[in-house]
PDB file of C-alpha atoms in Angstrom:
ATOM      1  CA  MET A  12       9.037  52.859   6.660  1.00  0.00           C
ATOM      2  CA  VAL A  13       9.016  53.766  10.360  1.00  0.00           C
ATOM      3  CA  LYS A  14       5.215  53.619  10.389  1.00  0.00           C
ATOM      4  CA  LYS A  15       5.294  50.185   8.740  1.00  0.00           C
ATOM      5  CA  TRP A  16       7.722  48.732  11.281  1.00  0.00           C
ATOM      6  CA  LEU A  17       5.871  50.385  14.152  1.00  0.00           C
ATOM      7  CA  GLY A  18       2.641  48.726  13.039  1.00  0.00           C
ATOM      8  CA  LEU A  19       4.390  45.373  12.821  1.00  0.00           C
ATOM      9  CA  ALA A  20       5.892  45.841  16.283  1.00  0.00           C
ATOM     10  CA  LEU A  21       2.479  46.692  17.728  1.00  0.00           C
ATOM     11  CA  LYS A  22       0.926  43.574  16.188  1.00  0.00           C
ATOM     12  CA  LEU A  23       3.746  41.422  17.502  1.00  0.00           C
ATOM     13  CA  GLY A  24       3.218  43.003  20.901  1.00  0.00           C
ATOM     14  CA  VAL A  25      -0.516  42.263  20.842  1.00  0.00           C
ATOM     15  CA  SER A  26      -0.020  38.636  19.754  1.00  0.00           C
ATOM     16  CA  GLY A  27       2.850  37.954  22.126  1.00  0.00           C
ATOM     17  CA  GLY A  28       1.289  39.818  25.034  1.00  0.00           C
ATOM     18  CA  LEU A  29      -2.057  38.038  24.795  1.00  0.00           C
ATOM     19  CA  ILE A  30      -0.484  34.589  24.495  1.00  0.00           C
ATOM     20  CA  TRP A  31       1.840  35.337  27.430  1.00  0.00           C
ATOM     21  CA  PHE A  32      -1.099  36.535  29.526  1.00  0.00           C
ATOM     22  CA  LEU A  33      -3.135  33.419  28.749  1.00  0.00           C
ATOM     23  CA  LEU A  34      -0.260  31.027  29.436  1.00  0.00           C
ATOM     24  CA  ARG A  35       0.461  32.853  32.674  1.00  0.00           C
ATOM     25  CA  ASN A  36      -3.082  32.257  33.879  1.00  0.00           C
ATOM     26  CA  VAL A  37      -3.487  28.589  32.983  1.00  0.00           C
ATOM     27  CA  ASP A  38      -1.790  25.337  33.870  1.00  0.00           C
ATOM     28  CA  THR A  39       0.608  24.992  30.923  1.00  0.00           C
ATOM     29  CA  GLN A  40       1.220  21.334  31.715  1.00  0.00           C
ATOM     30  CA  ALA A  41      -2.531  20.728  31.473  1.00  0.00           C
ATOM     31  CA  VAL A  42      -2.573  22.513  28.103  1.00  0.00           C
ATOM     32  CA  TRP A  43       0.180  20.249  26.795  1.00  0.00           C
ATOM     33  CA  THR A  44      -1.519  17.167  28.233  1.00  0.00           C
ATOM     34  CA  GLN A  45      -4.736  18.163  26.456  1.00  0.00           C
ATOM     35  CA  VAL A  46      -2.882  18.469  23.158  1.00  0.00           C
ATOM     36  CA  LYS A  47      -1.237  15.064  23.614  1.00  0.00           C
ATOM     37  CA  THR A  48      -4.594  13.354  24.129  1.00  0.00           C
ATOM     38  CA  MET A  49      -5.384  13.992  20.470  1.00  0.00           C
ATOM     39  CA  GLY A  50      -4.289  11.406  17.930  1.00  0.00           C
ATOM     40  CA  TRP A  51      -3.168  12.114  14.395  1.00  0.00           C
ATOM     41  CA  MET A  52      -6.533  11.547  12.703  1.00  0.00           C
ATOM     42  CA  ALA A  53      -8.302  14.711  13.913  1.00  0.00           C
ATOM     43  CA  PRO A  54      -5.606  17.162  12.700  1.00  0.00           C
ATOM     44  CA  VAL A  55      -5.384  15.386   9.339  1.00  0.00           C
ATOM     45  CA  ILE A  56      -9.156  15.593   8.822  1.00  0.00           C
ATOM     46  CA  ALA A  57      -9.186  19.264   9.869  1.00  0.00           C
ATOM     47  CA  ILE A  58      -6.308  20.056   7.501  1.00  0.00           C
ATOM     48  CA  LEU A  59      -8.104  18.348   4.620  1.00  0.00           C
ATOM     49  CA  MET A  60     -11.321  20.230   5.432  1.00  0.00           C
ATOM     50  CA  ILE A  61      -9.419  23.507   5.202  1.00  0.00           C
ATOM     51  CA  VAL A  62      -7.111  22.709   2.273  1.00  0.00           C
ATOM     52  CA  ILE A  63      -9.717  21.032   0.080  1.00  0.00           C
ATOM     53  CA  LEU A  64     -13.148  22.303   1.094  1.00  0.00           C
ATOM     54  CA  GLN A  65     -12.231  25.765   2.351  1.00  0.00           C
ATOM     55  CA  MET A  66      -9.990  26.642  -0.587  1.00  0.00           C
ATOM     56  CA  VAL A  67     -12.576  25.449  -3.112  1.00  0.00           C
ATOM     57  CA  ILE A  68     -15.257  27.414  -1.260  1.00  0.00           C
ATOM     58  CA  GLY A  69     -13.024  30.503  -1.239  1.00  0.00           C
ATOM     59  CA  GLY A  70     -12.209  30.134  -4.920  1.00  0.00           C
ATOM     60  CA  LEU A  71     -15.899  29.723  -5.774  1.00  0.00           C
ATOM     61  CA  ARG A  72     -16.833  32.795  -3.729  1.00  0.00           C
ATOM     62  CA  TRP A  73     -14.214  34.937  -5.466  1.00  0.00           C
ATOM     63  CA  TRP A  74     -15.238  33.510  -8.865  1.00  0.00           C
ATOM     64  CA  LEU A  75     -18.836  34.599  -8.250  1.00  0.00           C
ATOM     65  CA  VAL A  76     -17.699  38.096  -7.294  1.00  0.00           C
ATOM     66  CA  GLN A  77     -15.548  38.457 -10.411  1.00  0.00           C
ATOM     67  CA  ARG A  78     -18.451  37.311 -12.578  1.00  0.00           C
ATOM     68  CA  ALA A  79     -20.748  39.843 -10.942  1.00  0.00           C
ATOM     69  CA  ILE A  80     -18.403  42.779 -11.662  1.00  0.00           C
ATOM     70  CA  HIS A  81     -17.951  41.689 -15.306  1.00  0.00           C
ATOM     71  CA  ALA A  82     -14.302  40.744 -14.854  1.00  0.00           C
ATOM     72  CA  PRO A  83     -14.437  36.943 -14.835  1.00  0.00           C
ATOM     73  CA  LEU A  84     -11.588  34.602 -14.024  1.00  0.00           C
ATOM     74  CA  PRO A  85     -11.736  30.809 -14.474  1.00  0.00           C
ATOM     75  CA  LEU A  86     -12.802  28.933 -11.346  1.00  0.00           C
ATOM     76  CA  ALA A  87      -9.561  26.944 -11.411  1.00  0.00           C
ATOM     77  CA  LYS A  88      -7.621  30.217 -11.446  1.00  0.00           C
ATOM     78  CA  THR A  89      -9.504  31.813  -8.539  1.00  0.00           C
ATOM     79  CA  THR A  90      -9.134  28.628  -6.487  1.00  0.00           C
ATOM     80  CA  LYS A  91      -5.402  28.453  -7.187  1.00  0.00           C
ATOM     81  CA  LEU A  92      -4.869  32.129  -6.373  1.00  0.00           C
ATOM     82  CA  PHE A  93      -7.002  31.846  -3.237  1.00  0.00           C
ATOM     83  CA  LEU A  94      -4.748  29.006  -2.071  1.00  0.00           C
ATOM     84  CA  ILE A  95      -1.669  31.149  -2.698  1.00  0.00           C
ATOM     85  CA  GLY A  96      -3.278  34.075  -0.874  1.00  0.00           C
ATOM     86  CA  ALA A  97      -4.009  31.870   2.139  1.00  0.00           C
ATOM     87  CA  PHE A  98      -0.312  31.006   2.332  1.00  0.00           C
ATOM     88  CA  PHE A  99       0.743  34.649   2.281  1.00  0.00           C
ATOM     89  CA  ASN A 100      -1.877  35.510   4.893  1.00  0.00           C
ATOM     90  CA  GLN A 101       0.137  33.282   7.211  1.00  0.00           C
ATOM     91  CA  VAL A 102       3.657  34.431   6.278  1.00  0.00           C
ATOM     92  CA  LEU A 103       3.164  38.154   5.606  1.00  0.00           C
ATOM     93  CA  PRO A 104       2.612  40.222   8.758  1.00  0.00           C
ATOM     94  CA  SER A 105       1.528  43.369   6.881  1.00  0.00           C
ATOM     95  CA  ALA A 106      -2.068  44.534   6.758  1.00  0.00           C
ATOM     96  CA  VAL A 107      -2.378  43.763   3.035  1.00  0.00           C
ATOM     97  CA  GLY A 108      -0.999  40.223   3.275  1.00  0.00           C
ATOM     98  CA  GLY A 109      -2.497  37.598   1.030  1.00  0.00           C
ATOM     99  CA  ASP A 110      -5.116  39.952  -0.401  1.00  0.00           C
ATOM    100  CA  ALA A 111      -2.409  42.091  -2.023  1.00  0.00           C
ATOM    101  CA  VAL A 112      -0.797  38.979  -3.470  1.00  0.00           C
ATOM    102  CA  ARG A 113      -4.163  37.919  -4.907  1.00  0.00           C
ATOM    103  CA  ILE A 114      -4.613  41.373  -6.430  1.00  0.00           C
ATOM    104  CA  TYR A 115      -1.144  41.155  -7.948  1.00  0.00           C
ATOM    105  CA  LYS A 116      -1.716  37.668  -9.359  1.00  0.00           C
ATOM    106  CA  ALA A 117      -5.169  38.568 -10.726  1.00  0.00           C
ATOM    107  CA  PHE A 118      -3.673  41.673 -12.347  1.00  0.00           C
ATOM    108  CA  LYS A 119      -0.953  39.532 -13.919  1.00  0.00           C
ATOM    109  CA  SER A 120      -3.689  37.193 -15.181  1.00  0.00           C
ATOM    110  CA  GLY A 121      -5.048  39.923 -17.443  1.00  0.00           C
ATOM    111  CA  LEU A 122      -7.415  42.007 -15.320  1.00  0.00           C
ATOM    112  CA  THR A 123      -7.017  45.745 -14.961  1.00  0.00           C
ATOM    113  CA  PHE A 124      -5.787  46.888 -11.580  1.00  0.00           C
ATOM    114  CA  SER A 125      -9.255  48.244 -10.785  1.00  0.00           C
ATOM    115  CA  GLN A 126     -10.916  44.922 -11.638  1.00  0.00           C
ATOM    116  CA  ALA A 127      -8.388  42.946  -9.603  1.00  0.00           C
ATOM    117  CA  PHE A 128      -8.484  45.293  -6.608  1.00  0.00           C
ATOM    118  CA  ASN A 129     -12.269  45.650  -6.539  1.00  0.00           C
ATOM    119  CA  GLY A 130     -12.824  41.914  -6.968  1.00  0.00           C
ATOM    120  CA  VAL A 131     -10.610  40.988  -4.029  1.00  0.00           C
ATOM    121  CA  MET A 132     -11.934  43.766  -1.794  1.00  0.00           C
ATOM    122  CA  LEU A 133     -15.571  42.918  -2.540  1.00  0.00           C
ATOM    123  CA  GLU A 134     -14.909  39.211  -1.992  1.00  0.00           C
ATOM    124  CA  ARG A 135     -13.432  40.086   1.385  1.00  0.00           C
ATOM    125  CA  LEU A 136     -16.403  42.361   2.164  1.00  0.00           C
ATOM    126  CA  ALA A 137     -18.915  39.663   1.176  1.00  0.00           C
ATOM    127  CA  THR A 138     -17.101  37.187   3.427  1.00  0.00           C
ATOM    128  CA  VAL A 139     -17.224  39.483   6.457  1.00  0.00           C
ATOM    129  CA  PHE A 140     -20.818  40.560   5.786  1.00  0.00           C
ATOM    130  CA  ALA A 141     -21.908  36.921   5.502  1.00  0.00           C
ATOM    131  CA  LEU A 142     -20.182  36.257   8.817  1.00  0.00           C
ATOM    132  CA  VAL A 143     -22.076  39.115  10.476  1.00  0.00           C
ATOM    133  CA  LEU A 144     -25.364  37.812   9.055  1.00  0.00           C
ATOM    134  CA  LEU A 145     -24.587  34.282  10.239  1.00  0.00           C
ATOM    135  CA  VAL A 146     -23.703  35.415  13.753  1.00  0.00           C
ATOM    136  CA  ALA A 147     -26.853  37.552  13.961  1.00  0.00           C
ATOM    137  CA  ALA A 148     -29.015  34.680  12.676  1.00  0.00           C
ATOM    138  CA  ILE A 149     -27.676  32.097  15.137  1.00  0.00           C
ATOM    139  CA  GLN A 150     -27.676  34.457  18.111  1.00  0.00           C
ATOM    140  CA  PRO A 151     -31.141  33.429  19.425  1.00  0.00           C
ATOM    141  CA  LEU A 152     -30.060  29.782  19.467  1.00  0.00           C
ATOM    142  CA  LEU A 153     -26.745  30.735  21.058  1.00  0.00           C
ATOM    143  CA  LEU A 154     -28.440  32.736  23.810  1.00  0.00           C
ATOM    144  CA  SER A 155     -30.740  29.794  24.532  1.00  0.00           C
ATOM    145  CA  ARG A 156     -27.650  27.724  25.402  1.00  0.00           C
ATOM    146  CA  ILE A 157     -25.584  30.289  27.303  1.00  0.00           C
ATOM    147  CA  ASP A 158     -26.248  33.092  29.772  1.00  0.00           C
ATOM    148  CA  ALA A 159     -24.991  36.244  28.024  1.00  0.00           C
ATOM    149  CA  PRO A 160     -27.845  38.790  27.858  1.00  0.00           C
ATOM    150  CA  SER A 161     -25.378  41.652  27.424  1.00  0.00           C
ATOM    151  CA  VAL A 162     -24.839  40.718  23.751  1.00  0.00           C
ATOM    152  CA  GLU A 163     -28.525  40.330  22.903  1.00  0.00           C
ATOM    153  CA  TRP A 164     -28.586  43.347  20.589  1.00  0.00           C
ATOM    154  CA  LEU A 165     -24.909  43.492  19.627  1.00  0.00           C
ATOM    155  CA  PHE A 166     -24.834  41.241  16.581  1.00  0.00           C
ATOM    156  CA  PRO A 167     -28.231  42.269  15.139  1.00  0.00           C
ATOM    157  CA  LEU A 168     -27.057  45.883  15.345  1.00  0.00           C
ATOM    158  CA  MET A 169     -23.841  44.882  13.593  1.00  0.00           C
ATOM    159  CA  ALA A 170     -25.894  43.273  10.812  1.00  0.00           C
ATOM    160  CA  VAL A 171     -27.949  46.448  10.395  1.00  0.00           C
ATOM    161  CA  GLY A 172     -24.732  48.458  10.409  1.00  0.00           C
ATOM    162  CA  GLY A 173     -23.314  46.175   7.725  1.00  0.00           C
ATOM    163  CA  VAL A 174     -26.334  46.784   5.494  1.00  0.00           C
ATOM    164  CA  PHE A 175     -26.008  50.549   5.910  1.00  0.00           C
ATOM    165  CA  GLY A 176     -22.266  50.331   5.292  1.00  0.00           C
ATOM    166  CA  ILE A 177     -22.749  48.468   2.022  1.00  0.00           C
ATOM    167  CA  ALA A 178     -25.469  50.945   0.994  1.00  0.00           C
ATOM    168  CA  LEU A 179     -23.026  53.784   1.662  1.00  0.00           C
ATOM    169  CA  LEU A 180     -20.317  52.027  -0.350  1.00  0.00           C
ATOM    170  CA  MET A 181     -22.671  51.607  -3.299  1.00  0.00           C
ATOM    171  CA  SER A 182     -23.373  55.354  -3.333  1.00  0.00           C
ATOM    172  CA  LEU A 183     -19.770  56.591  -3.338  1.00  0.00           C
ATOM    173  CA  ASP A 184     -19.873  57.350  -7.073  1.00  0.00           C
ATOM    174  CA  ARG A 185     -22.449  60.028  -6.318  1.00  0.00           C
ATOM    175  CA  LEU A 186     -19.901  62.316  -4.705  1.00  0.00           C
ATOM    176  CA  PRO A 187     -19.753  65.859  -6.136  1.00  0.00           C
ATOM    177  CA  LYS A 188     -18.472  65.855  -9.728  1.00  0.00           C
ATOM    178  CA  ARG A 189     -15.682  68.302  -8.936  1.00  0.00           C
ATOM    179  CA  LEU A 190     -14.092  65.667  -6.707  1.00  0.00           C
ATOM    180  CA  HIS A 191     -13.861  63.138  -9.534  1.00  0.00           C
ATOM    181  CA  ASP A 192     -10.623  64.725 -10.715  1.00  0.00           C
ATOM    182  CA  LEU A 193      -8.992  63.060  -7.709  1.00  0.00           C
ATOM    183  CA  ARG A 194      -7.667  59.583  -8.423  1.00  0.00           C
ATOM    184  CA  VAL A 195      -8.850  58.200  -5.080  1.00  0.00           C
ATOM    185  CA  VAL A 196     -12.401  59.427  -5.752  1.00  0.00           C
ATOM    186  CA  ARG A 197     -12.388  57.819  -9.200  1.00  0.00           C
ATOM    187  CA  GLY A 198     -11.257  54.591  -7.576  1.00  0.00           C
ATOM    188  CA  LEU A 199     -14.044  54.787  -4.991  1.00  0.00           C
ATOM    189  CA  ALA A 200     -16.562  55.460  -7.757  1.00  0.00           C
ATOM    190  CA  ALA A 201     -15.434  52.341  -9.628  1.00  0.00           C
ATOM    191  CA  LEU A 202     -15.654  50.335  -6.398  1.00  0.00           C
ATOM    192  CA  ALA A 203     -19.183  51.655  -5.805  1.00  0.00           C
ATOM    193  CA  ARG A 204     -20.307  50.599  -9.278  1.00  0.00           C
ATOM    194  CA  ASP A 205     -18.847  47.143  -8.817  1.00  0.00           C
ATOM    195  CA  ALA A 206     -20.446  46.878  -5.359  1.00  0.00           C
ATOM    196  CA  ARG A 207     -23.859  47.524  -6.932  1.00  0.00           C
ATOM    197  CA  ARG A 208     -23.160  44.920  -9.607  1.00  0.00           C
ATOM    198  CA  LEU A 209     -22.458  42.404  -6.849  1.00  0.00           C
ATOM    199  CA  PHE A 210     -24.894  43.116  -4.045  1.00  0.00           C
ATOM    200  CA  LEU A 211     -27.845  44.037  -6.285  1.00  0.00           C
ATOM    201  CA  ASN A 212     -27.332  40.885  -8.347  1.00  0.00           C
ATOM    202  CA  PRO A 213     -29.632  38.142  -7.004  1.00  0.00           C
ATOM    203  CA  LYS A 214     -27.600  35.348  -8.586  1.00  0.00           C
ATOM    204  CA  GLU A 215     -23.942  36.134  -7.918  1.00  0.00           C
ATOM    205  CA  GLY A 216     -24.580  38.430  -4.944  1.00  0.00           C
ATOM    206  CA  LEU A 217     -26.748  36.010  -2.997  1.00  0.00           C
ATOM    207  CA  GLY A 218     -24.618  33.124  -4.194  1.00  0.00           C
ATOM    208  CA  SER A 219     -21.426  34.684  -2.838  1.00  0.00           C
ATOM    209  CA  LEU A 220     -23.063  35.219   0.571  1.00  0.00           C
ATOM    210  CA  VAL A 221     -24.405  31.660   0.728  1.00  0.00           C
ATOM    211  CA  VAL A 222     -21.021  30.223  -0.257  1.00  0.00           C
ATOM    212  CA  ALA A 223     -19.331  32.439   2.344  1.00  0.00           C
ATOM    213  CA  ILE A 224     -21.680  31.155   5.061  1.00  0.00           C
ATOM    214  CA  LEU A 225     -20.898  27.580   4.020  1.00  0.00           C
ATOM    215  CA  GLY A 226     -17.219  28.426   4.412  1.00  0.00           C
ATOM    216  CA  HIS A 227     -17.729  29.722   7.941  1.00  0.00           C
ATOM    217  CA  VAL A 228     -19.698  26.604   8.872  1.00  0.00           C
ATOM    218  CA  ASN A 229     -16.977  24.391   7.386  1.00  0.00           C
ATOM    219  CA  VAL A 230     -14.269  26.074   9.461  1.00  0.00           C
ATOM    220  CA  SER A 231     -16.450  25.771  12.565  1.00  0.00           C
ATOM    221  CA  LEU A 232     -16.872  22.051  11.940  1.00  0.00           C
ATOM    222  CA  SER A 233     -13.112  21.652  11.519  1.00  0.00           C
ATOM    223  CA  VAL A 234     -12.793  23.149  15.009  1.00  0.00           C
ATOM    224  CA  TRP A 235     -15.256  20.535  16.264  1.00  0.00           C
ATOM    225  CA  VAL A 236     -13.178  17.761  14.675  1.00  0.00           C
ATOM    226  CA  LEU A 237     -10.178  18.960  16.694  1.00  0.00           C
ATOM    227  CA  ALA A 238     -12.227  19.429  19.874  1.00  0.00           C
ATOM    228  CA  ASN A 239     -13.661  15.943  19.502  1.00  0.00           C
ATOM    229  CA  GLY A 240     -10.165  14.549  19.040  1.00  0.00           C
ATOM    230  CA  MET A 241      -9.179  16.171  22.342  1.00  0.00           C
ATOM    231  CA  GLY A 242     -12.243  14.851  24.112  1.00  0.00           C
ATOM    232  CA  LEU A 243     -13.575  18.334  24.898  1.00  0.00           C
ATOM    233  CA  PRO A 244     -17.251  18.508  25.960  1.00  0.00           C
ATOM    234  CA  VAL A 245     -18.629  20.238  22.851  1.00  0.00           C
ATOM    235  CA  ASP A 246     -20.822  19.085  19.983  1.00  0.00           C
ATOM    236  CA  PRO A 247     -20.931  20.288  16.344  1.00  0.00           C
ATOM    237  CA  LEU A 248     -23.717  22.758  17.109  1.00  0.00           C
ATOM    238  CA  ASP A 249     -21.665  24.304  19.918  1.00  0.00           C
ATOM    239  CA  CYS A 250     -18.835  24.987  17.474  1.00  0.00           C
ATOM    240  CA  ILE A 251     -21.159  26.358  14.787  1.00  0.00           C
ATOM    241  CA  LEU A 252     -22.637  28.725  17.390  1.00  0.00           C
ATOM    242  CA  LEU A 253     -19.425  29.702  19.186  1.00  0.00           C
ATOM    243  CA  PHE A 254     -16.742  29.884  16.514  1.00  0.00           C
ATOM    244  CA  PRO A 255     -18.298  32.398  14.047  1.00  0.00           C
ATOM    245  CA  PRO A 256     -18.167  35.171  16.709  1.00  0.00           C
ATOM    246  CA  VAL A 257     -14.491  34.266  17.177  1.00  0.00           C
ATOM    247  CA  LEU A 258     -13.983  34.631  13.421  1.00  0.00           C
ATOM    248  CA  LEU A 259     -15.675  38.014  13.597  1.00  0.00           C
ATOM    249  CA  VAL A 260     -13.205  39.172  16.249  1.00  0.00           C
ATOM    250  CA  LEU A 261     -10.362  37.926  14.039  1.00  0.00           C
ATOM    251  CA  THR A 262     -11.343  40.370  11.288  1.00  0.00           C
ATOM    252  CA  LEU A 263      -9.751  43.098  13.430  1.00  0.00           C
ATOM    253  CA  PRO A 264      -6.220  43.670  12.008  1.00  0.00           C
ATOM    254  CA  ILE A 265      -4.525  44.031  15.387  1.00  0.00           C
ATOM    255  CA  SER A 266      -2.335  40.924  15.593  1.00  0.00           C
ATOM    256  CA  ILE A 267      -0.107  38.640  13.541  1.00  0.00           C
ATOM    257  CA  ALA A 268      -2.372  36.224  11.625  1.00  0.00           C
ATOM    258  CA  GLY A 269      -4.865  36.335  14.518  1.00  0.00           C
ATOM    259  CA  TRP A 270      -2.473  34.772  17.052  1.00  0.00           C
ATOM    260  CA  GLY A 271      -3.252  35.813  20.592  1.00  0.00           C
ATOM    261  CA  VAL A 272      -6.584  37.373  19.692  1.00  0.00           C
ATOM    262  CA  ARG A 273      -7.920  33.991  18.577  1.00  0.00           C
ATOM    263  CA  GLU A 274      -6.713  32.318  21.755  1.00  0.00           C
ATOM    264  CA  GLY A 275      -8.333  34.918  23.993  1.00  0.00           C
ATOM    265  CA  ALA A 276     -11.602  34.824  22.048  1.00  0.00           C
ATOM    266  CA  MET A 277     -11.772  31.023  22.079  1.00  0.00           C
ATOM    267  CA  VAL A 278     -11.041  30.763  25.798  1.00  0.00           C
ATOM    268  CA  THR A 279     -13.885  33.225  26.409  1.00  0.00           C
ATOM    269  CA  ALA A 280     -16.345  31.676  23.934  1.00  0.00           C
ATOM    270  CA  PHE A 281     -15.844  28.009  24.745  1.00  0.00           C
ATOM    271  CA  GLY A 282     -15.748  28.748  28.447  1.00  0.00           C
ATOM    272  CA  LEU A 283     -19.433  29.642  28.103  1.00  0.00           C
ATOM    273  CA  VAL A 284     -20.257  25.970  27.482  1.00  0.00           C
ATOM    274  CA  GLY A 285     -18.046  24.565  30.203  1.00  0.00           C
ATOM    275  CA  VAL A 286     -14.731  24.030  28.395  1.00  0.00           C
ATOM    276  CA  SER A 287     -11.785  24.665  30.704  1.00  0.00           C
ATOM    277  CA  ASN A 288      -9.376  27.493  29.943  1.00  0.00           C
ATOM    278  CA  GLU A 289      -6.651  24.915  29.350  1.00  0.00           C
ATOM    279  CA  GLY A 290      -8.833  22.935  26.944  1.00  0.00           C
ATOM    280  CA  ALA A 291      -9.938  25.995  24.974  1.00  0.00           C
ATOM    281  CA  LEU A 292      -6.381  27.336  24.786  1.00  0.00           C
ATOM    282  CA  ALA A 293      -5.072  23.967  23.596  1.00  0.00           C
ATOM    283  CA  LEU A 294      -7.838  23.840  20.978  1.00  0.00           C
ATOM    284  CA  SER A 295      -6.990  27.318  19.714  1.00  0.00           C
ATOM    285  CA  LEU A 296      -3.252  26.640  19.515  1.00  0.00           C
ATOM    286  CA  VAL A 297      -3.795  23.384  17.633  1.00  0.00           C
ATOM    287  CA  PHE A 298      -6.257  25.084  15.284  1.00  0.00           C
ATOM    288  CA  GLY A 299      -3.667  27.783  14.599  1.00  0.00           C
ATOM    289  CA  GLY A 300      -1.083  25.109  13.850  1.00  0.00           C
ATOM    290  CA  VAL A 301      -3.518  23.324  11.547  1.00  0.00           C
ATOM    291  CA  GLY A 302      -4.080  26.609   9.727  1.00  0.00           C
ATOM    292  CA  LEU A 303      -0.345  27.022   9.209  1.00  0.00           C
ATOM    293  CA  VAL A 304       0.042  23.500   7.818  1.00  0.00           C
ATOM    294  CA  ALA A 305      -3.065  23.883   5.641  1.00  0.00           C
ATOM    295  CA  ALA A 306      -1.557  27.024   4.090  1.00  0.00           C
ATOM    296  CA  LEU A 307       1.653  25.274   3.003  1.00  0.00           C
ATOM    297  CA  PRO A 308       0.226  23.877  -0.268  1.00  0.00           C
ATOM    298  CA  GLY A 309      -0.372  27.472  -1.345  1.00  0.00           C
ATOM    299  CA  GLY A 310       3.308  28.180  -0.810  1.00  0.00           C
ATOM    300  CA  LEU A 311       4.193  25.149  -2.919  1.00  0.00           C
ATOM    301  CA  VAL A 312       1.871  26.269  -5.722  1.00  0.00           C
ATOM    302  CA  TRP A 313       3.451  29.722  -5.629  1.00  0.00           C
ATOM    303  CA  ALA A 314       7.005  28.340  -5.535  1.00  0.00           C
ATOM    304  CA  LEU A 315       6.324  26.222  -8.615  1.00  0.00           C
ATOM    305  CA  GLY A 316       5.145  29.320 -10.487  1.00  0.00           C
ATOM    306  CA  ARG A 317       7.282  31.800 -12.373  1.00  0.00           C
ATOM    307  CA  ASP A 318       7.040  34.669  -9.889  1.00  0.00           C
ATOM    308  CA  ARG A 319       9.794  35.322  -7.369  1.00  0.00           C
ATOM    309  CA  MET A 320       9.432  36.662  -3.857  1.00  0.00           C
ATOM    310  CA  ALA A 321      11.193  39.923  -4.758  1.00  0.00           C
ATOM    311  CA  ASP A 322       8.686  40.533  -7.545  1.00  0.00           C
ATOM    312  CA  VAL A 323       5.755  39.788  -5.248  1.00  0.00           C
ATOM    313  CA  ALA A 324       7.117  42.060  -2.529  1.00  0.00           C
ATOM    314  CA  LYS A 325       7.614  44.835  -5.075  1.00  0.00           C
ATOM    315  CA  GLU A 326       4.071  44.484  -6.369  1.00  0.00           C
ATOM    316  CA  VAL A 327       2.603  44.280  -2.862  1.00  0.00           C
ATOM    317  CA  GLU A 328       4.318  47.565  -2.061  1.00  0.00           C
ATOM    318  CA  ALA A 329       3.052  49.028  -5.341  1.00  0.00           C
ATOM    319  CA  GLU A 330      -0.545  48.108  -4.545  1.00  0.00           C
ATOM    320  CA  GLU A 331      -0.382  50.440  -1.551  1.00  0.00           C
ATOM    321  CA  HIS A 332       0.480  53.286  -3.994  1.00  0.00           C
ATOM    322  CA  PRO A 333      -1.022  52.165  -7.329  1.00  0.00           C
ATOM    323  CA  GLU A 334      -0.157  53.845 -10.599  1.00  0.00           C
ATOM    324  CA  PRO A 335      -3.025  55.604 -12.405  1.00  0.00           C
ATOM    325  CA  SER A 336      -2.517  53.543 -15.542  1.00  0.00           C
ATOM    326  CA  LYS A 337      -4.878  50.616 -16.091  1.00  0.00           C
ATOM    327  CA  SER A 338      -7.285  52.006 -13.490  1.00  0.00           C
ATOM    328  CA  ALA A 339     -10.918  51.768 -14.494  1.00  0.00           C
TER     329      ALA A 339
END
């Protein structure tokens, strides 16, 4: 319990400290003025892009993963549960967040715990790996527009590291047989088998990566919609090139829902193309607010269901210490 609250306090400290530092070093009145220049149309379009397109893309990606590991769920179900998970990613400060809720809901939908856990974890892995591949692929074009030679090899090396990491994951069931008496090793072995079913499957494996890349591009374009509404000097290509690296930084679980880290990363990234610190900070704060509003439909879908918050919290806690029953 102490460790849990300490982790939460550290994340709050990171988020609050970074936002305080950024606000301390910019003209806050200019930030607010930048926000006020934007009408209502840009946030509405960005919210719709996230609620409709992004949730459908996320549901499709997860559906492909579940098909690949021979534990299918209906596309309507994965989309609905992805929407609920997005809501809990915003309101739960713990490391498991919306992913644990998705595991719980998938388990309650008839999957074994192993199938639910592996499906969500591999969907998350495919999403991050696709992001690394996208960032590495666009890096030459990015470097042609900005002066940042220090990162020339960073993202390609990350892509190579991602390939080796997935290869290692797929071989975890080849650990010495004597270790398979341990529950955690049996779980890793099941995850390795499912990872091979996904990443060695040309149809669902490649499909999940392509869909994930489309999701990253969609989010980047929603950022451009907001930037355009503020009159910031960026075009769609700038956002497609600059925002995926920001998303990559946000995969680090060191803050509350990315707050603070996102602001710092966006000020740095968009400053490379001439956006003022105040403009980039305003853009990041508005994008964070749009994300919060876009997650609310997931809360409504959950509230209209039969589960109660106490049951979800209990199951989320249980996923951190799963029972051996129903494990594959």
